Coordinates of C-alpha atoms and ligand atoms in Angstrom, one line a residue:
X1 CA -1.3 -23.6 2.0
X2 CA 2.3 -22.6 3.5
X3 CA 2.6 -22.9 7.2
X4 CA 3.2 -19.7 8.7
X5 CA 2.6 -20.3 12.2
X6 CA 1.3 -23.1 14.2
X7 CA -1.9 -22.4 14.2
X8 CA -4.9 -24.6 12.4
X9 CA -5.7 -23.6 8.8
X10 CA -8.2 -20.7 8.6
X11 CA -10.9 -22.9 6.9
X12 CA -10.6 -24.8 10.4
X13 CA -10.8 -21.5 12.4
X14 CA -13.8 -20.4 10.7
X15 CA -15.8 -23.6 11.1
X16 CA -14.7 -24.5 14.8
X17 CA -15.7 -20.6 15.6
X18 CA -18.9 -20.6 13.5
X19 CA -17.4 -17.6 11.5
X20 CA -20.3 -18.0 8.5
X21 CA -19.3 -15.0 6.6
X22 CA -21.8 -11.8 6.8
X23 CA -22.7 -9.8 3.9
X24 CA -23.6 -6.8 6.0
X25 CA -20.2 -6.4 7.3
X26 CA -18.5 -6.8 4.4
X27 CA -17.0 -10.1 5.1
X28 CA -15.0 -11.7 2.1
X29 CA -12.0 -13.7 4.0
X30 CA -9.2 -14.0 2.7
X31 CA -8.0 -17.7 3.6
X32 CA -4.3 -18.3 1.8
X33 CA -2.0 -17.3 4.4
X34 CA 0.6 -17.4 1.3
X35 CA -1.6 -14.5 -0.1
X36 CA -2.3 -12.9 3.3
X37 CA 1.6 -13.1 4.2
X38 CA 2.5 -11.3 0.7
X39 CA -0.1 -8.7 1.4
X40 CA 1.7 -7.9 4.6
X41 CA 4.8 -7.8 2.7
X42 CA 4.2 -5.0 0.4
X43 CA 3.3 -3.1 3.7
X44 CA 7.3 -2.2 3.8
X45 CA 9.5 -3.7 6.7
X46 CA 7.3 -4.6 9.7
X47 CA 9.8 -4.6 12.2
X48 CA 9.6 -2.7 14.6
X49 CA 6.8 -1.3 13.7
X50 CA 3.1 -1.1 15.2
X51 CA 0.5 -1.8 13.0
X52 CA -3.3 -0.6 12.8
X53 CA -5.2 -3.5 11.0
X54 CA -9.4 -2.2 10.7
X55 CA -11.3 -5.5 10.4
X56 CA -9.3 -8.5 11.0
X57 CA -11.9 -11.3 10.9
X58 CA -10.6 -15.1 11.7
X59 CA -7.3 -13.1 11.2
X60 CA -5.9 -14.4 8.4
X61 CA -3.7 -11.2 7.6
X62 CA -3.2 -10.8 11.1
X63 CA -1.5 -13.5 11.5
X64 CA 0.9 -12.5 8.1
X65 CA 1.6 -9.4 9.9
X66 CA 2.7 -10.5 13.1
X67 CA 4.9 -13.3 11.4
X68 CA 6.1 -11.0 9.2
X69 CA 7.6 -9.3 12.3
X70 CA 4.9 -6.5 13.1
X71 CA 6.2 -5.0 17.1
X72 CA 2.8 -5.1 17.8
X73 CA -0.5 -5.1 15.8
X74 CA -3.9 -3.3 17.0
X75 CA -7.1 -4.6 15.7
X76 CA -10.2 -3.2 15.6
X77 CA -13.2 -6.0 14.7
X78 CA -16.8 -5.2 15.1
X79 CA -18.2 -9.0 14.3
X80 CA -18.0 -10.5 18.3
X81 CA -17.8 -13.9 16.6
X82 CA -14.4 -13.6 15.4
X83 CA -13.0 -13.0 19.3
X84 CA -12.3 -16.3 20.1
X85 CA -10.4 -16.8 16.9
X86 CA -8.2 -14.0 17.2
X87 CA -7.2 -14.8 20.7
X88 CA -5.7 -17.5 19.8
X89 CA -3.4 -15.9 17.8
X90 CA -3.0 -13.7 20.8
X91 CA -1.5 -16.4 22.9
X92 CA 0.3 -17.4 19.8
X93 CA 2.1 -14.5 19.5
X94 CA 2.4 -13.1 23.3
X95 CA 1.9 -9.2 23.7
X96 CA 1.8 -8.5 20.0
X97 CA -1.6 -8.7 19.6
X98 CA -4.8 -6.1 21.3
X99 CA -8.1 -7.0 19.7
X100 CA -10.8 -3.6 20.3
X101 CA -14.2 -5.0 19.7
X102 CA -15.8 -2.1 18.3
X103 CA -16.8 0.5 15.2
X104 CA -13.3 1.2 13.7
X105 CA -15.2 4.4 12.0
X106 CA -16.0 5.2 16.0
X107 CA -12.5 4.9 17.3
X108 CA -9.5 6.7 17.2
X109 CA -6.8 4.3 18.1
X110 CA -3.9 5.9 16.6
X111 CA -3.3 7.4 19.7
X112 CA -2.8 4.8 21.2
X113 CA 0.1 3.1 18.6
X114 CA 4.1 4.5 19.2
X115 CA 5.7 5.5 15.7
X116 CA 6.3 4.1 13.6
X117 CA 2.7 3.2 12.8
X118 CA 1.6 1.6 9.5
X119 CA -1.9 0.7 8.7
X120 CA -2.3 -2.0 6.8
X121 CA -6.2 -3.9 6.4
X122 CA -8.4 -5.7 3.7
X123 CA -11.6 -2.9 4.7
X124 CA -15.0 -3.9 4.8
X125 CA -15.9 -2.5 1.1
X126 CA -19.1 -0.2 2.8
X127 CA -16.6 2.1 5.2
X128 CA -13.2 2.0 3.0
X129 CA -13.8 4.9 1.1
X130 CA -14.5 6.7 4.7
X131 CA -11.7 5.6 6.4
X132 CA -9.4 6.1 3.7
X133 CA -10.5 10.0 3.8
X134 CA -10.3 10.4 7.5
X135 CA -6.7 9.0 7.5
X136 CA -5.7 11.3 4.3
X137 CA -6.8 14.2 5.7
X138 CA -5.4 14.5 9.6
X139 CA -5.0 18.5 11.4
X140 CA -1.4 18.1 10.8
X141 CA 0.9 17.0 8.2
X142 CA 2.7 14.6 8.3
X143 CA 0.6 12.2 10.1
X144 CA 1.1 9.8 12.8
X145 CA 1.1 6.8 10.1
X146 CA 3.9 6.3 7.6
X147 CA 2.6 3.7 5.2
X148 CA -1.4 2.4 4.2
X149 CA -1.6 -1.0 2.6
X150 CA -5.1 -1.0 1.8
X151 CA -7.5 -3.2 0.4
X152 CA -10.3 -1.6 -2.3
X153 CA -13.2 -2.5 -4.8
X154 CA -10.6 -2.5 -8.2
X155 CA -12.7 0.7 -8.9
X156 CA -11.9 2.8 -5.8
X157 CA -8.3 1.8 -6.3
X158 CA -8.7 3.3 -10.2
X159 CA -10.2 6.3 -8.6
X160 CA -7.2 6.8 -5.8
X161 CA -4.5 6.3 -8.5
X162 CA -6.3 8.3 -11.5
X163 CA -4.6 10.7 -13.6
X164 CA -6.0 14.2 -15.2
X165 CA -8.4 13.4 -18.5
X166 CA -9.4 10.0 -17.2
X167 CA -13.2 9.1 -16.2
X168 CA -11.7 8.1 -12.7
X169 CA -9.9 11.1 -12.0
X170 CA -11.6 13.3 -9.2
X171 CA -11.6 14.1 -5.4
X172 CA -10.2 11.0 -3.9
X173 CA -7.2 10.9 -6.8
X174 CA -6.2 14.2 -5.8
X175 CA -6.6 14.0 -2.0
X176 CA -4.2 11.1 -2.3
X177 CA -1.5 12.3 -4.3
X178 CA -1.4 15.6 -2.8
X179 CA 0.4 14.2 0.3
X180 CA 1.3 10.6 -0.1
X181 CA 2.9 8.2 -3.3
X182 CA -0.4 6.1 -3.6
X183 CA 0.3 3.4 -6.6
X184 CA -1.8 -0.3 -7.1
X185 CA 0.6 -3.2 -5.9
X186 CA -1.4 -6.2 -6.2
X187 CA -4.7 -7.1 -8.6
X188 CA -6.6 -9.8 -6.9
X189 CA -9.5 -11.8 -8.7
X190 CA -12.9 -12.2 -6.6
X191 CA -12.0 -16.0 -6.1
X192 CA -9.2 -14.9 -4.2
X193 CA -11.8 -14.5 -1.2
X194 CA -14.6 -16.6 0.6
X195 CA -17.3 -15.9 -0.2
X196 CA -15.8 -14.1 -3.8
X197 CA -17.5 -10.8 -4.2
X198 CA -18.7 -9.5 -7.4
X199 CA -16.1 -7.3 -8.1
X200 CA -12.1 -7.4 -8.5
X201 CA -10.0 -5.6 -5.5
X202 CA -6.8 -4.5 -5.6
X203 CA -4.3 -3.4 -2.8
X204 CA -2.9 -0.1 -2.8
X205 CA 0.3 1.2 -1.0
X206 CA 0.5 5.0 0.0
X207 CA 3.6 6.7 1.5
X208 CA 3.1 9.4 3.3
X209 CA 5.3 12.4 2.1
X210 CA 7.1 14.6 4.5
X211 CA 5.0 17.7 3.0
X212 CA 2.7 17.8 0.7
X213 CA 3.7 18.0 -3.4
X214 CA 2.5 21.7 -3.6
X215 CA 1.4 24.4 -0.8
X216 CA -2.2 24.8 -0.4
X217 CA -4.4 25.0 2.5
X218 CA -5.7 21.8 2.8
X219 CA -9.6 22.8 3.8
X220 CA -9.7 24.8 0.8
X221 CA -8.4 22.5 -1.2
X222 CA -10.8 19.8 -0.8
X223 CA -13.4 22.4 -0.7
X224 CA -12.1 24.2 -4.4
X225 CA -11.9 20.3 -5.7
X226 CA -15.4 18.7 -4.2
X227 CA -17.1 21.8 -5.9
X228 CA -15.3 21.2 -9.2
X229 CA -16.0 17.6 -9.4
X230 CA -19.9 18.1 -8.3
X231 CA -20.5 19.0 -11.9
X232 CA -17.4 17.5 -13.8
X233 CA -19.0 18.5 -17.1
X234 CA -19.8 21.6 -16.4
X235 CA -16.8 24.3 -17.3
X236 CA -15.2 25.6 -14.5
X237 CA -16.0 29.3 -14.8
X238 CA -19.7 28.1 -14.2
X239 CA -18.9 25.2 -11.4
X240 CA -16.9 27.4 -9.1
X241 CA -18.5 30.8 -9.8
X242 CA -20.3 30.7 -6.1
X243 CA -16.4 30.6 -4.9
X244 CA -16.1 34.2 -6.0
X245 CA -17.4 36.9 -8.0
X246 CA -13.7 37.0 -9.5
X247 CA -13.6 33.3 -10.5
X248 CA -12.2 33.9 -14.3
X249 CA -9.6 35.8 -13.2
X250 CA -8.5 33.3 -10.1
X251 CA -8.5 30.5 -12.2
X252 CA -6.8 32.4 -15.7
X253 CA -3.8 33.4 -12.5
X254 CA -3.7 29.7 -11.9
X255 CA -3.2 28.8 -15.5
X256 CA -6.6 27.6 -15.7
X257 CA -9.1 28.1 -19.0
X258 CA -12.5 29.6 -17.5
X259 CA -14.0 27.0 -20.0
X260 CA -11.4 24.6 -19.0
X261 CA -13.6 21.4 -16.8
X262 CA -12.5 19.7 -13.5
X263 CA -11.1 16.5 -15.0
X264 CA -8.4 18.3 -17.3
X265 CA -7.1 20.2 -14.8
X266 CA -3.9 18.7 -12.8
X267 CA -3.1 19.0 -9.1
X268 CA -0.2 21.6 -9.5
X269 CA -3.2 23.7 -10.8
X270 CA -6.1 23.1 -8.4
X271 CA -3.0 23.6 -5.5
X272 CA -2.8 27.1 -7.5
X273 CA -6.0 27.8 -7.6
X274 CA -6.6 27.3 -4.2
X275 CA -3.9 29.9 -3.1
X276 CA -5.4 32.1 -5.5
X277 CA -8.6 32.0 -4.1
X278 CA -7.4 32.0 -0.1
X279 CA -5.2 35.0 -0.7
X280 CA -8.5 37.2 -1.4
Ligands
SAM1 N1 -9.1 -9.2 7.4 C1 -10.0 -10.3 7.1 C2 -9.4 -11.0 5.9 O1 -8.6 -10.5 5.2 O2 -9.9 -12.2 5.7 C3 -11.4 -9.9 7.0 C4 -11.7 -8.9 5.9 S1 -13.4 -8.6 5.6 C5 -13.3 -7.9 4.0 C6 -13.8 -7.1 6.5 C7 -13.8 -7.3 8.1 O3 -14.2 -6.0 8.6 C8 -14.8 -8.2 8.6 O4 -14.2 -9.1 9.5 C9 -15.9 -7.4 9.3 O5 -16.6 -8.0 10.4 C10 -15.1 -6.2 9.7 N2 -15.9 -4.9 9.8 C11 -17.0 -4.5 9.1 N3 -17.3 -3.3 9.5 C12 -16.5 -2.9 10.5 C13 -16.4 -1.8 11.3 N4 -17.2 -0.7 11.1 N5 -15.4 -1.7 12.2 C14 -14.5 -2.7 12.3 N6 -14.6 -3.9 11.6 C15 -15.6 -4.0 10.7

């Protein structure tokens, strides 16, 4: 294990802070500061920039972050236990680090970060999926954050990065590639963490794009595409005919087969489809 910072190892932090990991928060620590120092890497240039981090634990990536030159990092843990560890990295790293002890699905601190903002965080598994939506889909485009360096169950990251015809494609595909660049850049095994989990994870970078790929508006879009995907075998004529009483002739205008299904169709299309639709 490199040394990063001064600090003791994070084996050390988690048995002098009585850390025992918790299943019910999600808690599978990443302990190779190497590993949690690369991570922060393929979050982009962290210089002057301030970072959200959801869930920091005995702060192993924290501490990649801030000596990977984060301005300032905000971190939102709800496990009380891991306080004491993460203040010493505060006094490690003077004014760069503010600790909320708290729900991150129950604060907003984005307000309180200056741009430019990048969120970078190995998520508790049970609220990733959540979070992920909430910060996809702000009131205004673009959002306050430029990049998300996220950790997921392999799966979700399948799901985020799918492509039309595959059994992943679906909501959370198109919600993220409708308005960021969202591609897998690190597979990690589940003895990368302690405890392992089951499953593999994988880290996913998204870049926020200065508008999204196509116009749509973006309640109806994720409105037109939950309804579609709610019975992705059933053809689309019959899955979106409570959308209206003209659905055939919406989604023939959008280049769309009425017996076409959900997982064919492309997001170019469901963008169509959803002006279609709004303009009636
Ligand atoms: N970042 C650390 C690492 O990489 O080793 C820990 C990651 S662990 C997968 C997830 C962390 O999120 C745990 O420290 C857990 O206590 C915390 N957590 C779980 N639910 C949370 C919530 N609702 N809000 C904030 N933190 C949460």
């Amino acid at each position: 294990m490199s040394q990063i910072d001064a600090l003791p190892p994070l084996r050390t932090v988690i048995e002098t802070h009585g850390i025992a990991a918790k299943k019910s928060l999600g808690q599978n620590f990443l302990l190779d500061l190497n590993l949690t120092a690369k991570i922060a890497r393929l979050a982009g240039d962290l210089t002057g920039c301030d970072i959200l981090e959801v869930g920091p634990g005995p702060g192993g990536l924290t501490r990649g972050l801030l000596s990977e030159g984060a301005r300032r990092v905000l971190a939102i843990e709800k496990d009380a236990r891991c306080l004491p560890a993460l203040a010493e990295i505060s006094t490690a790293y003077p004014g760069r680090l503010t600790v909320i002890n708290g729900d991150a699905l129950a604060i907003d601190p984005l307000e309180h970060l200056t741009p430019p903002i990048r969120i970078c965080a190995n998520l508790p598994y049970n609220i990733g999926t959540e979070l992920l939506v909430r910060w996809l889909t702000p009131d205004v485009w673009p959002p306050i954050w430029s990049s998300l360096t996220l950790m997921f169950q392999r799966e979700v990251a399948q799901r985020i990065t799918a492509t039309p015809g595959s059994k992943a494609y679906g909501r959370l595909a198109l919600l993220a590639q409708w308005r960021t660049d969202a591609s897998i850049v690190l597979d990690l095994p589940p003895e990368a963490f302690s405890p392992p989990p089951k499953v593999s994870s994988a880290v996913v970078h998204f870049t926020a794009l200065p508008e999204p790929r196509f116009p749509a508006n973006a309640k109806m879009l994720s409105h037109v595409v939950a309804t579609a995907f709610n019975q992705r075998r059933k053809m689309l004529r019959s899955s979106l005919k409570g959308l209206s009483p003209d659905i055939e002739d919406h989604l023939r205008a959008s280049a769309i087969a009425p017996t076409d299904r959900a997982e064919q169709i492309d997001l170019e299309r469901f963008c169509a489809l959803t002006r279609s639709l709004s303009n009636t």
